[in-house]
Short mmCIF file of C-alpha atoms in Angstrom, two decimals:
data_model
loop_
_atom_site.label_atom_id
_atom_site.label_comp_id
_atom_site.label_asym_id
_atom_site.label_seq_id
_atom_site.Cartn_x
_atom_site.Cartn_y
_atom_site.Cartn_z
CA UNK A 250 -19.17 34.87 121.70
CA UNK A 251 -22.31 36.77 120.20
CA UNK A 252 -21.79 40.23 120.28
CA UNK A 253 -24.65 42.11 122.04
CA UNK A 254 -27.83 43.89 120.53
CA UNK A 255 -25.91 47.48 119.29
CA UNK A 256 -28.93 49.07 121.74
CA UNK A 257 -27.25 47.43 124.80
CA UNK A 258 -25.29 48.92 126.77
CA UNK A 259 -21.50 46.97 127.30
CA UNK A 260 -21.18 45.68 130.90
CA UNK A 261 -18.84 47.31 133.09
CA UNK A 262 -15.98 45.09 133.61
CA UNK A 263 -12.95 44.70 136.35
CA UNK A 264 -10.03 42.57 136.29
CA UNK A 265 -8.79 41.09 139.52
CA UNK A 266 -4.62 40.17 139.04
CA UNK A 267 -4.71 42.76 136.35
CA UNK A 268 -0.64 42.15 136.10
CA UNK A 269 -0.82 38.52 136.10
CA UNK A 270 -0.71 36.02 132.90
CA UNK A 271 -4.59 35.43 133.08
CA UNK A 272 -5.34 39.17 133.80
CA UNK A 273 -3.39 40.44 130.90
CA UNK A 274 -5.04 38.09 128.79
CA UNK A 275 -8.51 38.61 129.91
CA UNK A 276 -7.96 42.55 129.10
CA UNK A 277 -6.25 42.19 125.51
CA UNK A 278 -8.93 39.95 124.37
CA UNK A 279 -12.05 41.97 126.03
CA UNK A 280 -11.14 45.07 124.27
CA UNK A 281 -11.80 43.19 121.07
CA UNK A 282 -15.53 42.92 122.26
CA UNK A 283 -18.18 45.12 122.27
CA UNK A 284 -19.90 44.11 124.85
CA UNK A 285 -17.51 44.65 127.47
CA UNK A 286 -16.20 48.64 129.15
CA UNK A 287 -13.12 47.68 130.74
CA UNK A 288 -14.09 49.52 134.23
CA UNK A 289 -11.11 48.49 136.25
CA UNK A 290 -7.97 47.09 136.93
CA UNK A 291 -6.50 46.18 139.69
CA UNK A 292 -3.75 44.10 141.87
CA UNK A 293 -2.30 44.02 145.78
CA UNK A 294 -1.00 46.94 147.01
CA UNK A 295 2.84 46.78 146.60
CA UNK A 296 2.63 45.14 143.11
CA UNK A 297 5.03 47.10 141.09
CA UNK A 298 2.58 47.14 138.05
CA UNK A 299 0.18 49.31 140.59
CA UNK A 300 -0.14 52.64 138.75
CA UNK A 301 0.90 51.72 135.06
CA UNK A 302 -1.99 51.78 131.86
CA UNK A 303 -3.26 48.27 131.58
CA UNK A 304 -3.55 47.88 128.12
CA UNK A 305 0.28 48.60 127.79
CA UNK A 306 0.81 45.98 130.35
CA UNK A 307 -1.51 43.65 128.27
CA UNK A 308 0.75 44.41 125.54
CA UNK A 309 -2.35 45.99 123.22
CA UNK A 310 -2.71 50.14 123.05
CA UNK A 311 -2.95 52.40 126.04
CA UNK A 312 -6.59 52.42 127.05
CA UNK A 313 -6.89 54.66 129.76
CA UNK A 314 -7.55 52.55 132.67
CA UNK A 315 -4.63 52.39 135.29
CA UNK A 316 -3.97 48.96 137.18
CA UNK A 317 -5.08 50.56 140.90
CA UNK A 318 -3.94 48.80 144.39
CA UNK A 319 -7.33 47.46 145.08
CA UNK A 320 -10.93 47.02 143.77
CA UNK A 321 -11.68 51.03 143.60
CA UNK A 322 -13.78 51.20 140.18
CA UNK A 323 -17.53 50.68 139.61
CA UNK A 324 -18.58 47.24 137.61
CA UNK A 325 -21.26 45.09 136.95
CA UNK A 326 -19.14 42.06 136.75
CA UNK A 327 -15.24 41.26 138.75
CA UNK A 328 -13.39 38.47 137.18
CA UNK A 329 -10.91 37.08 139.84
CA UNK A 330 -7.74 34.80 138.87
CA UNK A 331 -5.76 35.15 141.98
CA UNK A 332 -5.10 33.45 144.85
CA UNK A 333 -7.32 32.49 147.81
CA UNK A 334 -6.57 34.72 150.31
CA UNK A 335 -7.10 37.33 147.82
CA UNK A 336 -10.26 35.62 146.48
CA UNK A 337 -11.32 35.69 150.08
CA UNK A 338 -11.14 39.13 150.64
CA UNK A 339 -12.63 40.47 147.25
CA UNK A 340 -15.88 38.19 147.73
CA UNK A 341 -16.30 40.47 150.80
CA UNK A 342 -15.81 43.16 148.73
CA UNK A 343 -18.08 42.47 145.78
CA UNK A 344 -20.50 41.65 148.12
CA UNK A 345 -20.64 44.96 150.06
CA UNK A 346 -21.14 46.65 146.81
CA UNK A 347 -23.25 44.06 144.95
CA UNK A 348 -20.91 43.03 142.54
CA UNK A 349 -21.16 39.94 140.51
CA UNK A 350 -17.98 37.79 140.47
CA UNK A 351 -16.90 35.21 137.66
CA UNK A 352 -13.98 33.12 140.14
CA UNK A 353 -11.25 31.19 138.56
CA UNK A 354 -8.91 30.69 141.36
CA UNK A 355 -7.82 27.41 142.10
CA UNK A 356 -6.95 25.83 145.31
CA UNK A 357 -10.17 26.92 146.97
CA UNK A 358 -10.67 25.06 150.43
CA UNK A 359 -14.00 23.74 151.99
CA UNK A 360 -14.14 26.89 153.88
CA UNK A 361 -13.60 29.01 150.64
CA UNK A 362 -16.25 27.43 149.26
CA UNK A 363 -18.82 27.67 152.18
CA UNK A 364 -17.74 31.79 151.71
CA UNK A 365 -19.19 31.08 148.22
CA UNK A 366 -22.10 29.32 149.32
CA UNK A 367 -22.65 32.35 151.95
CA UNK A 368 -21.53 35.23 149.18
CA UNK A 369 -23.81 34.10 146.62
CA UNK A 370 -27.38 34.78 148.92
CA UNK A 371 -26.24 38.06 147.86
CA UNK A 372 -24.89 38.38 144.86
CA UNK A 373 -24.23 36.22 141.63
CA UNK A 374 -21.46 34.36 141.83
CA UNK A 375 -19.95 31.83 138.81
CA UNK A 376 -17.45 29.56 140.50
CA UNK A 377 -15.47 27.27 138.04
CA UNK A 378 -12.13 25.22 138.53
CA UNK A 379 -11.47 25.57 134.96
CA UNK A 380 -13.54 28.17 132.56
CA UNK A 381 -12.65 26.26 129.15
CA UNK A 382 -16.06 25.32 127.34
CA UNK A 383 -13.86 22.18 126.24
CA UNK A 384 -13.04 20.94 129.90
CA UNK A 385 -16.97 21.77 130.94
CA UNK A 386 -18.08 19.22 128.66
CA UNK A 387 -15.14 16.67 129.39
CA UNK A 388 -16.93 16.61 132.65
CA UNK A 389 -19.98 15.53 131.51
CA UNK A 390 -18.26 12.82 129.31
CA UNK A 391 -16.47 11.55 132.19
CA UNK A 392 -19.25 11.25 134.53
CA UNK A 393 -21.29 9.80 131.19
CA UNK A 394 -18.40 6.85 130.81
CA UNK A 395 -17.80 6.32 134.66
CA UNK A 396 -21.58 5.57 134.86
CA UNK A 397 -22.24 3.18 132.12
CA UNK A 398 -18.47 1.38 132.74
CA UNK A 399 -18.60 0.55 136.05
CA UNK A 400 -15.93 -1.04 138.64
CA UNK A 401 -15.51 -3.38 135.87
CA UNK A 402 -12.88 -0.99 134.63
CA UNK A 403 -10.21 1.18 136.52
CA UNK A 404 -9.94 4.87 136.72
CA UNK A 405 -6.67 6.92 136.58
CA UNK A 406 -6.95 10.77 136.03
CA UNK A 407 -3.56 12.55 135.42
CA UNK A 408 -2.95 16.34 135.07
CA UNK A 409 -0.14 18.46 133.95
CA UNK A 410 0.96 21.85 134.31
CA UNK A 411 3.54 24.22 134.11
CA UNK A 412 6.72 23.91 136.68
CA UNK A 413 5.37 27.70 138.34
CA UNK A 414 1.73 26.19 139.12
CA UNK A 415 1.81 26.48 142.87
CA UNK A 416 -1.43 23.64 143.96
CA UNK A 417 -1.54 20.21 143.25
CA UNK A 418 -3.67 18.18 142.19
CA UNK A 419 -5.42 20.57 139.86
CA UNK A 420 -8.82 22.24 140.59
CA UNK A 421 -9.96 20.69 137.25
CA UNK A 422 -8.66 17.17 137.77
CA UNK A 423 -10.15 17.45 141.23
CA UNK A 424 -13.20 18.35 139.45
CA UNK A 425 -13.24 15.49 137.00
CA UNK A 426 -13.19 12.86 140.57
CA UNK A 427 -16.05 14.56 141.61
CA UNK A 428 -18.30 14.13 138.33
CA UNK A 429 -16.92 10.50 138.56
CA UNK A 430 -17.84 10.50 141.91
CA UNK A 431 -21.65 11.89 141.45
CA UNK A 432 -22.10 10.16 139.06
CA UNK A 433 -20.97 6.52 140.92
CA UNK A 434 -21.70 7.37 144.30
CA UNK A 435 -18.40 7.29 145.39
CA UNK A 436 -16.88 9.36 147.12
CA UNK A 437 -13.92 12.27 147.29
CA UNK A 438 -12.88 10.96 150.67
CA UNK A 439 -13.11 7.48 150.35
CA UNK A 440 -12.50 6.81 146.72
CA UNK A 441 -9.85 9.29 145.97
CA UNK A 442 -6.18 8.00 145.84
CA UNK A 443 -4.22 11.16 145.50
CA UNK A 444 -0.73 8.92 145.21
CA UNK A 445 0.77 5.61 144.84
CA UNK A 446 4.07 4.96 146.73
CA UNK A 447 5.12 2.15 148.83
CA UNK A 448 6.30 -1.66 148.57
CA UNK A 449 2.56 -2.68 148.72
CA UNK A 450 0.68 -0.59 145.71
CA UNK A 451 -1.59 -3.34 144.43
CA UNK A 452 -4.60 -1.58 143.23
CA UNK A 453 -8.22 -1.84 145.09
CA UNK A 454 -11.15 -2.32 143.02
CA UNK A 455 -13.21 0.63 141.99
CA UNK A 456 -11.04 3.22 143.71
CA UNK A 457 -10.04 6.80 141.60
CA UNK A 458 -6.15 7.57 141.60
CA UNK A 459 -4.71 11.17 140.60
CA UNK A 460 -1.20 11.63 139.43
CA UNK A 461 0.09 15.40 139.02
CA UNK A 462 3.03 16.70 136.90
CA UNK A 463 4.80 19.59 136.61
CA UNK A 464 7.11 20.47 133.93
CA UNK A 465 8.33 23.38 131.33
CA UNK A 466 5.31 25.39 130.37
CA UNK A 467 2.44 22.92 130.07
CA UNK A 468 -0.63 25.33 129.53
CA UNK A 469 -2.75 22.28 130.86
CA UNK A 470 -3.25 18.93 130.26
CA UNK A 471 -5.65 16.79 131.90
CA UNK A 472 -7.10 12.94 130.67
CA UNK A 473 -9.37 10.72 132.42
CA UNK A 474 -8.29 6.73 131.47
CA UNK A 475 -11.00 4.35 131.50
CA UNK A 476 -9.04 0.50 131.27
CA UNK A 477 -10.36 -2.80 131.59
CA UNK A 478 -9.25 -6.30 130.66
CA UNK A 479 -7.98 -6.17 127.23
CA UNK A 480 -9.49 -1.99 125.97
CA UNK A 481 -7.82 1.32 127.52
CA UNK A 482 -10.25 4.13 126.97
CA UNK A 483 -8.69 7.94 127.24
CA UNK A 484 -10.67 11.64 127.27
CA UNK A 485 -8.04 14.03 127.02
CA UNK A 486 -8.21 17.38 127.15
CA UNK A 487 -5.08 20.00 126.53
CA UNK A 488 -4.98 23.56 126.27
CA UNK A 489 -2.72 24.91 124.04
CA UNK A 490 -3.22 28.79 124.82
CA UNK A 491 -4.46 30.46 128.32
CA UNK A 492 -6.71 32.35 125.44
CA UNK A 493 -8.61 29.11 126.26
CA UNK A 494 -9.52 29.74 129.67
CA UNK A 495 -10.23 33.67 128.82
CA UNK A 496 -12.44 33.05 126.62
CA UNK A 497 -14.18 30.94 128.55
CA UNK A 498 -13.94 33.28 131.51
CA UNK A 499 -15.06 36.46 129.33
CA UNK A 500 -17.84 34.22 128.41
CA UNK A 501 -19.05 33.51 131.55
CA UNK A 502 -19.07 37.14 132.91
CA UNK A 503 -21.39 38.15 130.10
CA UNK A 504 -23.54 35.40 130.55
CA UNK A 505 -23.88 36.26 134.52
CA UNK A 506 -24.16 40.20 134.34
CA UNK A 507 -27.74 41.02 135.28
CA UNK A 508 -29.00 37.24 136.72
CA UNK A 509 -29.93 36.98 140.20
CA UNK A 510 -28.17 36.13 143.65
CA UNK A 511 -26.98 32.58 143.44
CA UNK A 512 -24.23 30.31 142.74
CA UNK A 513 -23.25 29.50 139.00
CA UNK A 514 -21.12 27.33 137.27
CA UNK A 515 -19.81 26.58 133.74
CA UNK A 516 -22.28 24.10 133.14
CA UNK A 517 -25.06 26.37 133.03
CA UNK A 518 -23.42 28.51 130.70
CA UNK A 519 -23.09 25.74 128.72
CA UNK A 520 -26.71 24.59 129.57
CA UNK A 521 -25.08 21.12 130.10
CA UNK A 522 -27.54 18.97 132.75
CA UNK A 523 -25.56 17.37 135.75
#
């Protein structure tokens, strides 16, 4: 990530799930840049990490900014990897103080979403099932390959995660069906197999199928196979670290702070076309 002009002044930054693996991450590797003020931390009331520095909970130096039981501090910019109902109620939140929000949370549902939609007349708002830069532009090959191979060849997307990963399928390998999708005119509904079990499995022509696994601590794997008579063609992607996604997150806030109502995602950080 560039670092800013030295004129500028660093964006004021809050960390939603300050406690959790992503939030921890996201404030050990923002104190390492200069463009960021770590402005806030914060979790649910009741979390026993409510009170206590969050740089020692990070596991870097004491930095002076105590992990409060709610979204208290001012900021330019929230990051939120949490869980929907808590995703739910900081959008209100950021939007009655005209926050901009970078949102990682997964297992979003159509009426999360339309609260998006609604949240982001407001105020900027950078939704993204999956903030690695790598994953953003496996979309774009996936959607790419889908459109110039055709029903001619089958499509099987599997994902893996971690055994504590609570939703299934993935938000990202729900999010590689729906480049396929766009880019096919298929669609999520009617061209999405999320399983195959039975007696009677045979495969119909041109449909998607998702398989999900959870095992052991799988950061994230996700691959998109592409097989036809006689060739097998596989875009993989696997995260090693949850650095990955931070990064990407961290990336995305800066890129956000300052632009106007509306919703974002990773691709135009990226400046990838759909």
């Amino acid at each position: 990530m560039p670092l800013m002009n030295a004129n500028a002044n660093p964006i004021a930054l809050a960390i939603a799930g300050a406690a959790g693996r992503m939030g921890q991450r996201l404030i050990a590797l923002a104190a390492a840049m200069p463009q960021f003020h770590l402005a806030g931390a914060f979790e649910a009331p009741g979390n026993p990490a409510v009170g206590a520095d969050s740089g020692l909970t990070a596991g870097i130096k004491p930095n002076g900014v105590p992990i409060t039981d709610g979204f208290h501090s001012p900021a330019a910019v929230v990051i939120d990897f949490t869980a929907p109902a808590a995703t739910r109620a900081l959008i209100a939140r950021c939007v009655d103080r005209d926050v901009s929000m970078v949102i990682g949370t997964t297992g979003l549902t159509g009426e999360d979403h339309a609260l998006i939609d609604e949240a982001a007349k407001t105020i900027a708002v950078l939704q993204a099932p999956n903030t690695s830069l790598g994953v953003n532009l496996l979309l774009s090959l996936v959607a790419r390959t889908a459109q110039q191979l055709g029903d001619d060849y089958d499509i099987e997307i599997l994902e893996a995660h971690h055994h504590h990963k609570k939703d299934a399928p993935s938000g990202t390998a729900l999010a590689i069906a729906e480049s396929i999708c766009k880019a096919t005119g298929k669609s999520m509904s009617g061209d999405l197999v999320m399983e195959r079990v039975g007696h009677d499995c045979v495969r119909e022509r041109g449909k998607i199928t998702m398989q999900s696994l959870r095992m052991g601590d799988v950061v994230g794997e996700h691959t998109a196979f592409f097989a036809g008579v006689g060739e097998r063609l596989e875009l993989t992607h696997k995260a090693s670290s949850r650095d990955t996604f931070a990064r990407g997150a961290l990336k995305a806030a800066a890129w956000l702070s300052g632009k106007p109502a509306g919703r974002y995602g990773m691709k135009d950080v990226l400046g990838l076309a759909d």
